[in-house]
Short mmCIF file of C-alpha atoms and ligand atoms in Angstrom, two decimals:
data_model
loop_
_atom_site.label_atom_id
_atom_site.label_comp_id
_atom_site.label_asym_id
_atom_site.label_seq_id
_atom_site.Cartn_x
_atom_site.Cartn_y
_atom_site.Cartn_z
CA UNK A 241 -24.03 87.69 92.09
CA UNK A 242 -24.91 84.28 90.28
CA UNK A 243 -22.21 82.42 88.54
CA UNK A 244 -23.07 81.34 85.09
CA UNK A 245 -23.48 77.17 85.14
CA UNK A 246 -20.38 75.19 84.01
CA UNK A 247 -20.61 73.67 80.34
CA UNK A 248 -21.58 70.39 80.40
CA UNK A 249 -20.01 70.48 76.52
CA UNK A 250 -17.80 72.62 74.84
CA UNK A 251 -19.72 73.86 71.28
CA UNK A 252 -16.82 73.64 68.31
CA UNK A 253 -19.56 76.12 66.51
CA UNK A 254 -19.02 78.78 69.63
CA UNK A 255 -15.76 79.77 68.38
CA UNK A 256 -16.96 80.80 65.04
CA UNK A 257 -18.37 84.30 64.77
CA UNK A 258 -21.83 83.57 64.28
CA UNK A 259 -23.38 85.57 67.42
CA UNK A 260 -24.90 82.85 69.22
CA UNK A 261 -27.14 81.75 65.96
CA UNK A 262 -27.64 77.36 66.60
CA UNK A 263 -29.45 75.23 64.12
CA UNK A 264 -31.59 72.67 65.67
CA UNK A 265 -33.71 69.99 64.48
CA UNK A 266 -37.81 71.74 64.90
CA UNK A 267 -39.47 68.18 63.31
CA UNK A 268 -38.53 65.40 62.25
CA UNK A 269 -40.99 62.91 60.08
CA UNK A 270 -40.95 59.94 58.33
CA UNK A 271 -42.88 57.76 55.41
CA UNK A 272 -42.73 54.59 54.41
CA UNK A 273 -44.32 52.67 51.66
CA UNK A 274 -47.43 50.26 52.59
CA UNK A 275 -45.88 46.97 50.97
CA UNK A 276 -43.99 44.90 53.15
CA UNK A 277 -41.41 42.45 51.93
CA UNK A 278 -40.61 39.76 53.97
CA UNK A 279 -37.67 37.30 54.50
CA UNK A 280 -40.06 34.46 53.44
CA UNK A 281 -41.26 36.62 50.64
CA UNK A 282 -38.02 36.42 49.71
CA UNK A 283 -37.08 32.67 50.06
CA UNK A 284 -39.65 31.84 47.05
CA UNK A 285 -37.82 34.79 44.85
CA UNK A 286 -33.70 33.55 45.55
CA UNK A 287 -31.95 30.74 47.18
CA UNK A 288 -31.97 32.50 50.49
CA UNK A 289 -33.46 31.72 53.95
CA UNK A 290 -34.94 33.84 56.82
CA UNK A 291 -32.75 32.26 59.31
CA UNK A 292 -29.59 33.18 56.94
CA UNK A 293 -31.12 37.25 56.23
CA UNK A 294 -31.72 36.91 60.49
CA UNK A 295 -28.66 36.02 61.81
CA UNK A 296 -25.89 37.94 58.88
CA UNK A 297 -28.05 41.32 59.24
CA UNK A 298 -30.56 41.41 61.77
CA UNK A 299 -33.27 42.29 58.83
CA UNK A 300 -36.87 40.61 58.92
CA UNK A 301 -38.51 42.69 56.48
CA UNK A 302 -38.41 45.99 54.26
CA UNK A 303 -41.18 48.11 52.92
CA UNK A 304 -41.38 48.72 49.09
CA UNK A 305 -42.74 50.88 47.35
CA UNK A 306 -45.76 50.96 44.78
CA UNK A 307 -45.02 50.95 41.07
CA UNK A 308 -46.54 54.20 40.48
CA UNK A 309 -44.70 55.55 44.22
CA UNK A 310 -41.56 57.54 43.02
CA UNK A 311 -38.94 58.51 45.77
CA UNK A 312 -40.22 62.02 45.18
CA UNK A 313 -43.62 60.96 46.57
CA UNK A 314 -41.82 59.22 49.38
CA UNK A 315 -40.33 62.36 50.48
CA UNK A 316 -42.56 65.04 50.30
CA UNK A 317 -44.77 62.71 52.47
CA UNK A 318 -42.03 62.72 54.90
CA UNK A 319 -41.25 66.45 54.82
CA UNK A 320 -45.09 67.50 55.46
CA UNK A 321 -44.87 65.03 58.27
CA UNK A 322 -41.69 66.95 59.73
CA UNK A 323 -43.14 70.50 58.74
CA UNK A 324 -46.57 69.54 60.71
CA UNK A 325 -44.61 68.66 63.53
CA UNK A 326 -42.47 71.31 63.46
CA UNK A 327 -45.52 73.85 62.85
CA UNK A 328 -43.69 75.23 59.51
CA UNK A 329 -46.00 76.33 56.50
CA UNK A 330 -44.32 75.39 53.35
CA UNK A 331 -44.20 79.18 52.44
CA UNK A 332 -41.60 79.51 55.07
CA UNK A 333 -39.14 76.81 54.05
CA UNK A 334 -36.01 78.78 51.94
CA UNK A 335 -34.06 75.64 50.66
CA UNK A 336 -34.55 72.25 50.16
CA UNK A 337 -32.37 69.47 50.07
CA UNK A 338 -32.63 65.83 49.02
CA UNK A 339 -30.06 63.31 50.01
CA UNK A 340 -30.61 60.34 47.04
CA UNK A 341 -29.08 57.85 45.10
CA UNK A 342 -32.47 56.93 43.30
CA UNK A 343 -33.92 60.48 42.42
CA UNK A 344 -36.63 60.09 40.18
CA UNK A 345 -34.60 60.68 37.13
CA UNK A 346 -31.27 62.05 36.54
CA UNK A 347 -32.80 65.66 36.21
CA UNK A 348 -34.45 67.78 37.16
CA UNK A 349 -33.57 67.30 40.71
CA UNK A 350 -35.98 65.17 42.79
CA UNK A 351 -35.52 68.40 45.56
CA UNK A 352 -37.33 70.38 42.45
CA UNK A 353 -40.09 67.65 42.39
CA UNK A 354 -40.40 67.58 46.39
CA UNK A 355 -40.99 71.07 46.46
CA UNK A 356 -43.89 71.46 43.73
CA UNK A 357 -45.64 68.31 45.86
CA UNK A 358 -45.25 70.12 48.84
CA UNK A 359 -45.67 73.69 47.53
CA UNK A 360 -42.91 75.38 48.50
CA UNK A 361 -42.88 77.85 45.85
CA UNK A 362 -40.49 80.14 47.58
CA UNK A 363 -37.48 77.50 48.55
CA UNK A 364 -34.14 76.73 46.26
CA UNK A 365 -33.95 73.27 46.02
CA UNK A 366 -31.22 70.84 45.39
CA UNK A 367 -29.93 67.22 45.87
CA UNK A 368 -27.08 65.87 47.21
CA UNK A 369 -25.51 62.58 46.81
CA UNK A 370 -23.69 60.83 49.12
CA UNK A 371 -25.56 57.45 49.27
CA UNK A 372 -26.54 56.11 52.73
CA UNK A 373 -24.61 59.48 54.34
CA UNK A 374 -26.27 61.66 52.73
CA UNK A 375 -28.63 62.42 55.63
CA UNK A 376 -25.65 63.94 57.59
CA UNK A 377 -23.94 65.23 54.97
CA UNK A 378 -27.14 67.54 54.04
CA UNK A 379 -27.59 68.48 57.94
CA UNK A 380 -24.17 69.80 57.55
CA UNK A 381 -24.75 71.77 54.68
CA UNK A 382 -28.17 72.66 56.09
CA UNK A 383 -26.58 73.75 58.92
CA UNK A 384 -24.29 76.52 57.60
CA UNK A 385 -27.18 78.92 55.84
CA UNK A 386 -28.63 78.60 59.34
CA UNK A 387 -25.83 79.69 61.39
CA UNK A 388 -24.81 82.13 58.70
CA UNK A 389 -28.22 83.93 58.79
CA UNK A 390 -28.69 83.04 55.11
CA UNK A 391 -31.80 81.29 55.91
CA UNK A 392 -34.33 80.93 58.63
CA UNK A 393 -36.01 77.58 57.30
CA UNK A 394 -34.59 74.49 55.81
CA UNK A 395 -35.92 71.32 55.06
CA UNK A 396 -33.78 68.17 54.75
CA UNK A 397 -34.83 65.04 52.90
CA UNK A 398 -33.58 61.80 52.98
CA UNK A 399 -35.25 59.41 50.17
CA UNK A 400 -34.90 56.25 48.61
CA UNK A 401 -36.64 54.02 46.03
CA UNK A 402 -33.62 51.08 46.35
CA UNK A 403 -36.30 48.67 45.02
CA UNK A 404 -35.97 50.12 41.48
CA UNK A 405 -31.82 50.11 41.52
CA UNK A 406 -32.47 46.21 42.98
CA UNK A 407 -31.20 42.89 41.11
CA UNK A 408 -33.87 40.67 42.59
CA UNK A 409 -32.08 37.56 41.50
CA UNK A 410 -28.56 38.74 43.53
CA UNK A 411 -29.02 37.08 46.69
CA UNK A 412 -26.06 38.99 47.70
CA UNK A 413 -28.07 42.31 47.51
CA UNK A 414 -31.65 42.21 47.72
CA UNK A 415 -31.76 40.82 50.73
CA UNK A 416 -30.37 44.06 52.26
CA UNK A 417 -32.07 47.13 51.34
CA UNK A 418 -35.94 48.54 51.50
CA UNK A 419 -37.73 51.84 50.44
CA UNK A 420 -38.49 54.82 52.64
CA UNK A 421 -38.04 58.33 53.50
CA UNK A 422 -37.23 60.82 56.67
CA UNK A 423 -37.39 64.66 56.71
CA UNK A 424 -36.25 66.90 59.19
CA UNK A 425 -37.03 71.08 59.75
CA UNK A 426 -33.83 72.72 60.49
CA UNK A 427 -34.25 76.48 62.25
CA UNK A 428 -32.29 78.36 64.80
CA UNK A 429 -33.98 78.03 68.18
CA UNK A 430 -32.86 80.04 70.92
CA UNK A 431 -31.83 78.17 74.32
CA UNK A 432 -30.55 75.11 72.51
CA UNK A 433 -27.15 74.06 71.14
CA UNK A 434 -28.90 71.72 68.37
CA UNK A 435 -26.01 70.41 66.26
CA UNK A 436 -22.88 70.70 67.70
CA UNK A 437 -20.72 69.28 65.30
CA UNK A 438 -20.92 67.31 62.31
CA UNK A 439 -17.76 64.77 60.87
CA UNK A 440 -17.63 63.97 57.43
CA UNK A 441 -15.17 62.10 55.32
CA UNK A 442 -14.77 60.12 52.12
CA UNK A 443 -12.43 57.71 50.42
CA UNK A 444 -13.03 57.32 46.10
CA UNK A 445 -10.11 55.02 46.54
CA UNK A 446 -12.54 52.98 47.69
CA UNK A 447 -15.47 53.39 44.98
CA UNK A 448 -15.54 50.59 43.20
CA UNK A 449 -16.75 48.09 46.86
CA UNK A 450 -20.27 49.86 46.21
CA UNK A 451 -21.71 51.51 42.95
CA UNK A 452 -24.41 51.09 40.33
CA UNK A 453 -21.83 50.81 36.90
CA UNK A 454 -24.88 51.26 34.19
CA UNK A 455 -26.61 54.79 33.56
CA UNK A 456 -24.34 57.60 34.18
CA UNK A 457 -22.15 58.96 31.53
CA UNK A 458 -19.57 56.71 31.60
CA UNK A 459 -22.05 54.13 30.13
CA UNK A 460 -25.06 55.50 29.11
CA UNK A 461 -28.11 52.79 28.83
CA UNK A 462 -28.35 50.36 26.11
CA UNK A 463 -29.73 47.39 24.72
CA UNK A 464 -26.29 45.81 26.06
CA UNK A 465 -26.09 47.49 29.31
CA UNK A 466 -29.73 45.78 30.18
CA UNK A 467 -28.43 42.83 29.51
CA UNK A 468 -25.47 43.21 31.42
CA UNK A 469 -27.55 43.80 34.32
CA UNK A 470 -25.32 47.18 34.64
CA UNK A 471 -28.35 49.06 36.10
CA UNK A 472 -28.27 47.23 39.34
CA UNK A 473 -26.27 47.90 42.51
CA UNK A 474 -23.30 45.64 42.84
CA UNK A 475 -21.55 45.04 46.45
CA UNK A 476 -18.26 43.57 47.61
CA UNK A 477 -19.99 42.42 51.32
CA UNK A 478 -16.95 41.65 53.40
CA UNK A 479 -14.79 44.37 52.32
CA UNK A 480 -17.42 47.10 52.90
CA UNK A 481 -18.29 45.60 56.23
CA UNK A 482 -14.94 46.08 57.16
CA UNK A 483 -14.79 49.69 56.28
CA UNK A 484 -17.94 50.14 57.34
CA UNK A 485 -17.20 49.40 61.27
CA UNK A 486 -13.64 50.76 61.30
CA UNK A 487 -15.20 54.70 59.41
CA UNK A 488 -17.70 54.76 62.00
CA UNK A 489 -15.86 54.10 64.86
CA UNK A 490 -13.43 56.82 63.76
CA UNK A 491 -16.24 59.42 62.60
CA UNK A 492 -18.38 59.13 65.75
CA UNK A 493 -15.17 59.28 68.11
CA UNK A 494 -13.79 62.39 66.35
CA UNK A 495 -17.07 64.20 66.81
CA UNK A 496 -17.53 63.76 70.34
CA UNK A 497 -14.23 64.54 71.10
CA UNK A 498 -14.84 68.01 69.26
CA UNK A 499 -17.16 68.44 71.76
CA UNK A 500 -15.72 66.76 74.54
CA UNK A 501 -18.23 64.43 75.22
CA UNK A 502 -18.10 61.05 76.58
CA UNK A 503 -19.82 58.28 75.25
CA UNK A 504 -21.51 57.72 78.32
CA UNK A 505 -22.93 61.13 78.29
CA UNK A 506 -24.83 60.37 74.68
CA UNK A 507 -28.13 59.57 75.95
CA UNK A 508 -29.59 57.55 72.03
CA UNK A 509 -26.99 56.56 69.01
CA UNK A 510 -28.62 56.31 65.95
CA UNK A 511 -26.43 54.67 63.34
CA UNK A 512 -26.94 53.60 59.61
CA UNK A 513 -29.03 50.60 59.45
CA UNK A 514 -27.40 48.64 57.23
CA UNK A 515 -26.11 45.26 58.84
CA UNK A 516 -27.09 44.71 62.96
CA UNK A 517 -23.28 43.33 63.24
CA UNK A 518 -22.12 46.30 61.92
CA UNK A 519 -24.07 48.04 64.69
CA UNK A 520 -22.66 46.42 67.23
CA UNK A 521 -19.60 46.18 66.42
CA UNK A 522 -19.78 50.11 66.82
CA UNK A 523 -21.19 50.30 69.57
CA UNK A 524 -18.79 47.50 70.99
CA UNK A 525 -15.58 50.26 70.01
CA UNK A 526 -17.03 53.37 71.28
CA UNK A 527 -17.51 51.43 74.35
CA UNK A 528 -21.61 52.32 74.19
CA UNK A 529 -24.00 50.38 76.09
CA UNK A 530 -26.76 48.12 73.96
CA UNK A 531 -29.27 50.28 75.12
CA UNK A 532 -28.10 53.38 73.94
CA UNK A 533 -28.24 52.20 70.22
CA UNK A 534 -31.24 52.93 68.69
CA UNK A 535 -32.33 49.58 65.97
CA UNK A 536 -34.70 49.37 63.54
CA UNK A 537 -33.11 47.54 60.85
CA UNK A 538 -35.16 44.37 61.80
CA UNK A 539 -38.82 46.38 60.16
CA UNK A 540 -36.62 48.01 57.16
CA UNK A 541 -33.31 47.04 56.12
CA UNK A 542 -31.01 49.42 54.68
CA UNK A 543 -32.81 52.33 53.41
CA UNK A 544 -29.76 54.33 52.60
CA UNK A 545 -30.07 57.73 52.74
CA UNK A 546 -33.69 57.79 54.58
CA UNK A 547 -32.03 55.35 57.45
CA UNK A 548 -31.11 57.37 60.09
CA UNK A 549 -33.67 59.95 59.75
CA UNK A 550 -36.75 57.19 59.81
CA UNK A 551 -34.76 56.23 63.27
CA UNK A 552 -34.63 59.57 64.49
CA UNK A 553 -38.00 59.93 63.79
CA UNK A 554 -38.99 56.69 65.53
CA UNK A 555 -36.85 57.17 68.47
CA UNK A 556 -38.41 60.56 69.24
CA UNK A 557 -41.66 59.41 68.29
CA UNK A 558 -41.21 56.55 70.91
CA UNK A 559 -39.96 58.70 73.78
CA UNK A 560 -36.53 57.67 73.31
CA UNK A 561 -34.81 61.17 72.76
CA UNK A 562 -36.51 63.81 75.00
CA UNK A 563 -35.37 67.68 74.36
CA UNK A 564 -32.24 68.29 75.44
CA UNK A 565 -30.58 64.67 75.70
CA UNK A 566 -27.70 64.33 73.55
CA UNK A 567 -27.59 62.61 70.40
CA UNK A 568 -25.45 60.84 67.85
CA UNK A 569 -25.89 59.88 64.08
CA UNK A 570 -23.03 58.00 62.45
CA UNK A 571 -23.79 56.64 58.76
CA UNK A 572 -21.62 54.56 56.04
CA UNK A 573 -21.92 54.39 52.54
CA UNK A 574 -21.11 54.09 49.14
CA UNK A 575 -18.25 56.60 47.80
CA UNK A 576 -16.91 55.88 50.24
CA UNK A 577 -18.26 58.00 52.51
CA UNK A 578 -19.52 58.37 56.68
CA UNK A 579 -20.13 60.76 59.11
CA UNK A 580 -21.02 61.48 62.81
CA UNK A 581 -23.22 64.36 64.39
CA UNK A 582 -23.76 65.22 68.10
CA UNK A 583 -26.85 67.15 68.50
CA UNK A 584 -28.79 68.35 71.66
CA UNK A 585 -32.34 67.56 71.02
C1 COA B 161 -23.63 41.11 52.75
C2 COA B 161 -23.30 40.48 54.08
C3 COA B 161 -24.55 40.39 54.95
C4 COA B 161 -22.76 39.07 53.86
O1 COA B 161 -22.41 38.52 55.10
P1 COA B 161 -21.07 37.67 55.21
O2 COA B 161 -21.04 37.08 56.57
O3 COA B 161 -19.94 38.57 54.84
O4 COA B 161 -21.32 36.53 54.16
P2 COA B 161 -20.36 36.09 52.97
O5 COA B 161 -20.23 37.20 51.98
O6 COA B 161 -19.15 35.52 53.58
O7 COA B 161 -21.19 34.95 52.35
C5 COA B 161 -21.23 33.70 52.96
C6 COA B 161 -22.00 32.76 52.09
O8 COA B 161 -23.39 33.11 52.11
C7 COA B 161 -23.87 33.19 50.77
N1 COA B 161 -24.94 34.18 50.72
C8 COA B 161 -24.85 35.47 50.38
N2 COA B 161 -26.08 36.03 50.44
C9 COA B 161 -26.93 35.06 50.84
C10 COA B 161 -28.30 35.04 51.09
N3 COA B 161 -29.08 36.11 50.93
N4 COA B 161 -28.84 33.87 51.48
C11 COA B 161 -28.10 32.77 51.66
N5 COA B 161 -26.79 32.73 51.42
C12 COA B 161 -26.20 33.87 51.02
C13 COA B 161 -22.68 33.57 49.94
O9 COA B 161 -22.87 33.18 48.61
C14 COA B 161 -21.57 32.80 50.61
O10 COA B 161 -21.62 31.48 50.13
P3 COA B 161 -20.26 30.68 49.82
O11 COA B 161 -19.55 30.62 51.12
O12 COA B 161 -20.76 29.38 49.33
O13 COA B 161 -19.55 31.51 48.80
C15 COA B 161 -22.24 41.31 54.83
O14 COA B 161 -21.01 41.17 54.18
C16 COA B 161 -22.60 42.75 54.93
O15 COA B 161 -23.56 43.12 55.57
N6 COA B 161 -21.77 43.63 54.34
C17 COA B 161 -22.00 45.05 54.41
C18 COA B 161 -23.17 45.39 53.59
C19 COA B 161 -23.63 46.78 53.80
O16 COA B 161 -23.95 47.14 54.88
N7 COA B 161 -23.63 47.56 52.74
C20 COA B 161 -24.15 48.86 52.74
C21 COA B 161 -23.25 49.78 53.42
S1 COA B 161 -24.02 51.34 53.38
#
C-alpha cells in the first residue's frame, strides 16, 4: 500500500472548507510605456545627480508614459498579455480588479475602462486602492471568489500613471517613481497549491508620511489648490523608509510561518521596488540570500501598484520562477499599508 508523500508545507487555506478548490496564478503579463527617463534626464530638470539617484535607491531609469497613454491603456495592455499567456478569452474572465492610485479619473472606475479595452463584456469590475500594495491586496481578494466557487476567472491589474501625480521640481520625489503596469489570471488549477497565504495590514496612524492632499473631497481642486501644488504626491523619506523595512520584515515572516516555511525553502522574493536599501535591508532580516531577491528597480523605479507584478512577470519570463518553486511578494505603501504572499508557482 503506498503512503501518501509528507507535506513539504502546511496550506493555512486546507483547513477551510473549500473542498480542495486552490487559486493559482495561470499568466502573468506586463506593459510598460516606450519613454524612458533617465537619471541624466533628470539632472537637467532638478538639482539632482545620477550618482546621488544610484547610490540612495538603486534607480537608473523609469519609463513614462505618453501624454495621450492613460493608466487604463497601460493595463489592459498588461492584462491581454497575462490572458494570452494564460490562454483565457476575455469572455471567460468574471471580475476584474484594478489596484491604482492614478485611475484615470475619480469615476467611473479605471477596472470599468480596462474591461471595455479588453472586451470583457461579461466581468464585474472594480478598483481597489491600496497604493504600492495594492497588487497583493487584490490577489487576496481575488483569491476568495476563487476558492469560494464564486468565480472561475479573475483578472488582477496593477496600474500606474505616477508621472501625472509627479512634482517634477521636488527632487525629493521625482526621482523615485516611473509608469507601468502588470496583470495576472487567477483560476483554480488542480495539482497545485497556488497561493497559500496572503498577510495584509495597515496603519492610518501613519497617513499623513505618504499622500496626495489636493483632489479628493476634503479639498476639491481650485485655482488655489494648483497653486499650492496640492495635486502632487508629498513624502516624508526617512520616516517611511523606516516603516517600510520594519512592515515587511514582519508581513513576509508572518506569512511563511502560516505556512511553515523557511526562508531558505523560498526559491525567488519579489518585493516592492521602491528603494534597493530597502530591499536589502529585507532580505538582510529574513535572513534571505542576495540571490533569492528578485531586482528590477534599477530599469523602473517605484511603480507602485504595477511593481511587483512587472517583477513577477520578468522573473518568470527570465526563468527565474519555474512551476512549482515557492514564491514570495512583500509590498509597502502609502496608507500605511504592506503585505506578504507565499505562492507555489
Ligand atoms: C527618499 C530617499 C531616497 C532619501 O534618502 P535619504 O538617505 O533618506 O536622504 P535624506 O532624506 O536624508 O536626504 C539627504 C539629502 O539629500 C537631498 N536630496 C534629496 N533628494 C535628492 C536628490 N534627488 N538629489 C540630490 N539630493 C537630494 C536632501 O535634500 C538632503 O539634503 P540636506 O541634507 O541638505 O537636507 C529615502 O528616504 C527613501 O527611499 N525613502 C523611502 C521612499 C519610498 O520608498 N517611498 C515609497 C514607499 S512605497
Amino acid at each position: 500500500m503506498s503512503s501518501s508523500p509528507t507535506p513539504k508545507f502546511k496550506n493555512p487555506r486546507a483547513e477551510h472548507d473549500f473542498i480542495g478548490r486552490t487559486c493559482s496564478i495561470t499568466g502573468v503579463g506586463s506593459y510598460v510605456p516606450v519613454k524612458i527617463l533617465t537619471n541624466f534626464d533628470l539632472e537637467k530638470k532638478v538639482d539632482t545627480s545620477d550618482e546621488w539617484i544610484t547610490s540612495r535607491t538603486g534607480i537608473k531609469e523609469r519609463h513614462i508614459a505618453a501624454e495621450n497613454e492613460f493608466t487604463s491603456d497601460l493595463g489592459a495592455e498588461a492584462a491581454l498579455r497575462a490572458m494570452k499567456k494564460a490562454g483565457v478569452t476575455a469572455d471567460q474572465i468574471d471580475l476584474i480588479i484594478v489596484a491604482t492610485i492614478t485611475p484615470d479619473m475619480p469615476f467611473p472606475s479605471t477596472a470599468c475602462l480596462v474591461q471595455r479595452k479588453i472586451g470583457a463584456k461579461r466581468a464585474a469590475a472594480f478598483d481597489l486602492e491600496a497604493a504600492c500594495s495594492g497588487f497583493i491586496y487584490a490577489l487576496e481578494i481575488a483569491q476568495q471568489f476563487i476558492m469560494s466557487r464564486t468565480y472561475d476567472t479573475v483578472l488582477v491589474v496593477g496600474a500606474e500613471k505616477l508621472s501625472s501625480i509627479i512634482d517634477w521640481n521636488d527632487r525629493n520625489t521625482c526621482v523615485l517613481f516611473g509608469d507601468g503596469a502588470g496583470a495576472a489570471v487567477l483560476q483554480s488549477r488542480p495539482g497545485s497549491h497556488g497561493l497559500l497565504t496572503a498577510v495584509m495590514g495597515a496603519d492610518g496612524e501613519n497617513a499623513d508620511l505618504l499622500f496626495m492632499p489636493g483632489g479628493g473631497s476634503r479639498c476639491p481642486a481650485s485655482v488655489e489648490s494648483v497653486n499650492s501644488r496640492l495635486h502632487y504626491l508629498r513624502m516624508e523619506g526617512k520616516e517611511t523608509f523606516k516603516c517600510a523595512v520594519q512592515a515587511m520584515q514582519t508581513a513576509a515572516e508572518e506569512a511563511l510561518q502560516r505556512c511553515e516555511i523557511d526562508i531558505t525553502k523560498i526559491k525567488c522574493i519579489i518585493p516592492h521596488q521602491a528603494n534597493r536599501r530597502i530591499i536589502d535591508a529585507v532580505g538582510e532580516r529574513l535572513g534571505a540570500k542576495t540571490e533569492q531577491l528578485f531586482i528590477n528597480l534599477d530599469k523602473y523605479g517605484n511603480t507602485s501598484a504595477a511593481s511587483v507584478a512587472i517583477a513577477l512577470d520578468e522573473a518568470v519570463e527570465s526563468g527565474r520562477i519555474q512551476r512549482g518553486d515557492l514564491i514570495l511578494l512583500v509590498v509597502f505603501g502609502a496608507g500605511l499599508t504592506w503585505g506578504a504572499a507565499v505562492i507555489e508557482w
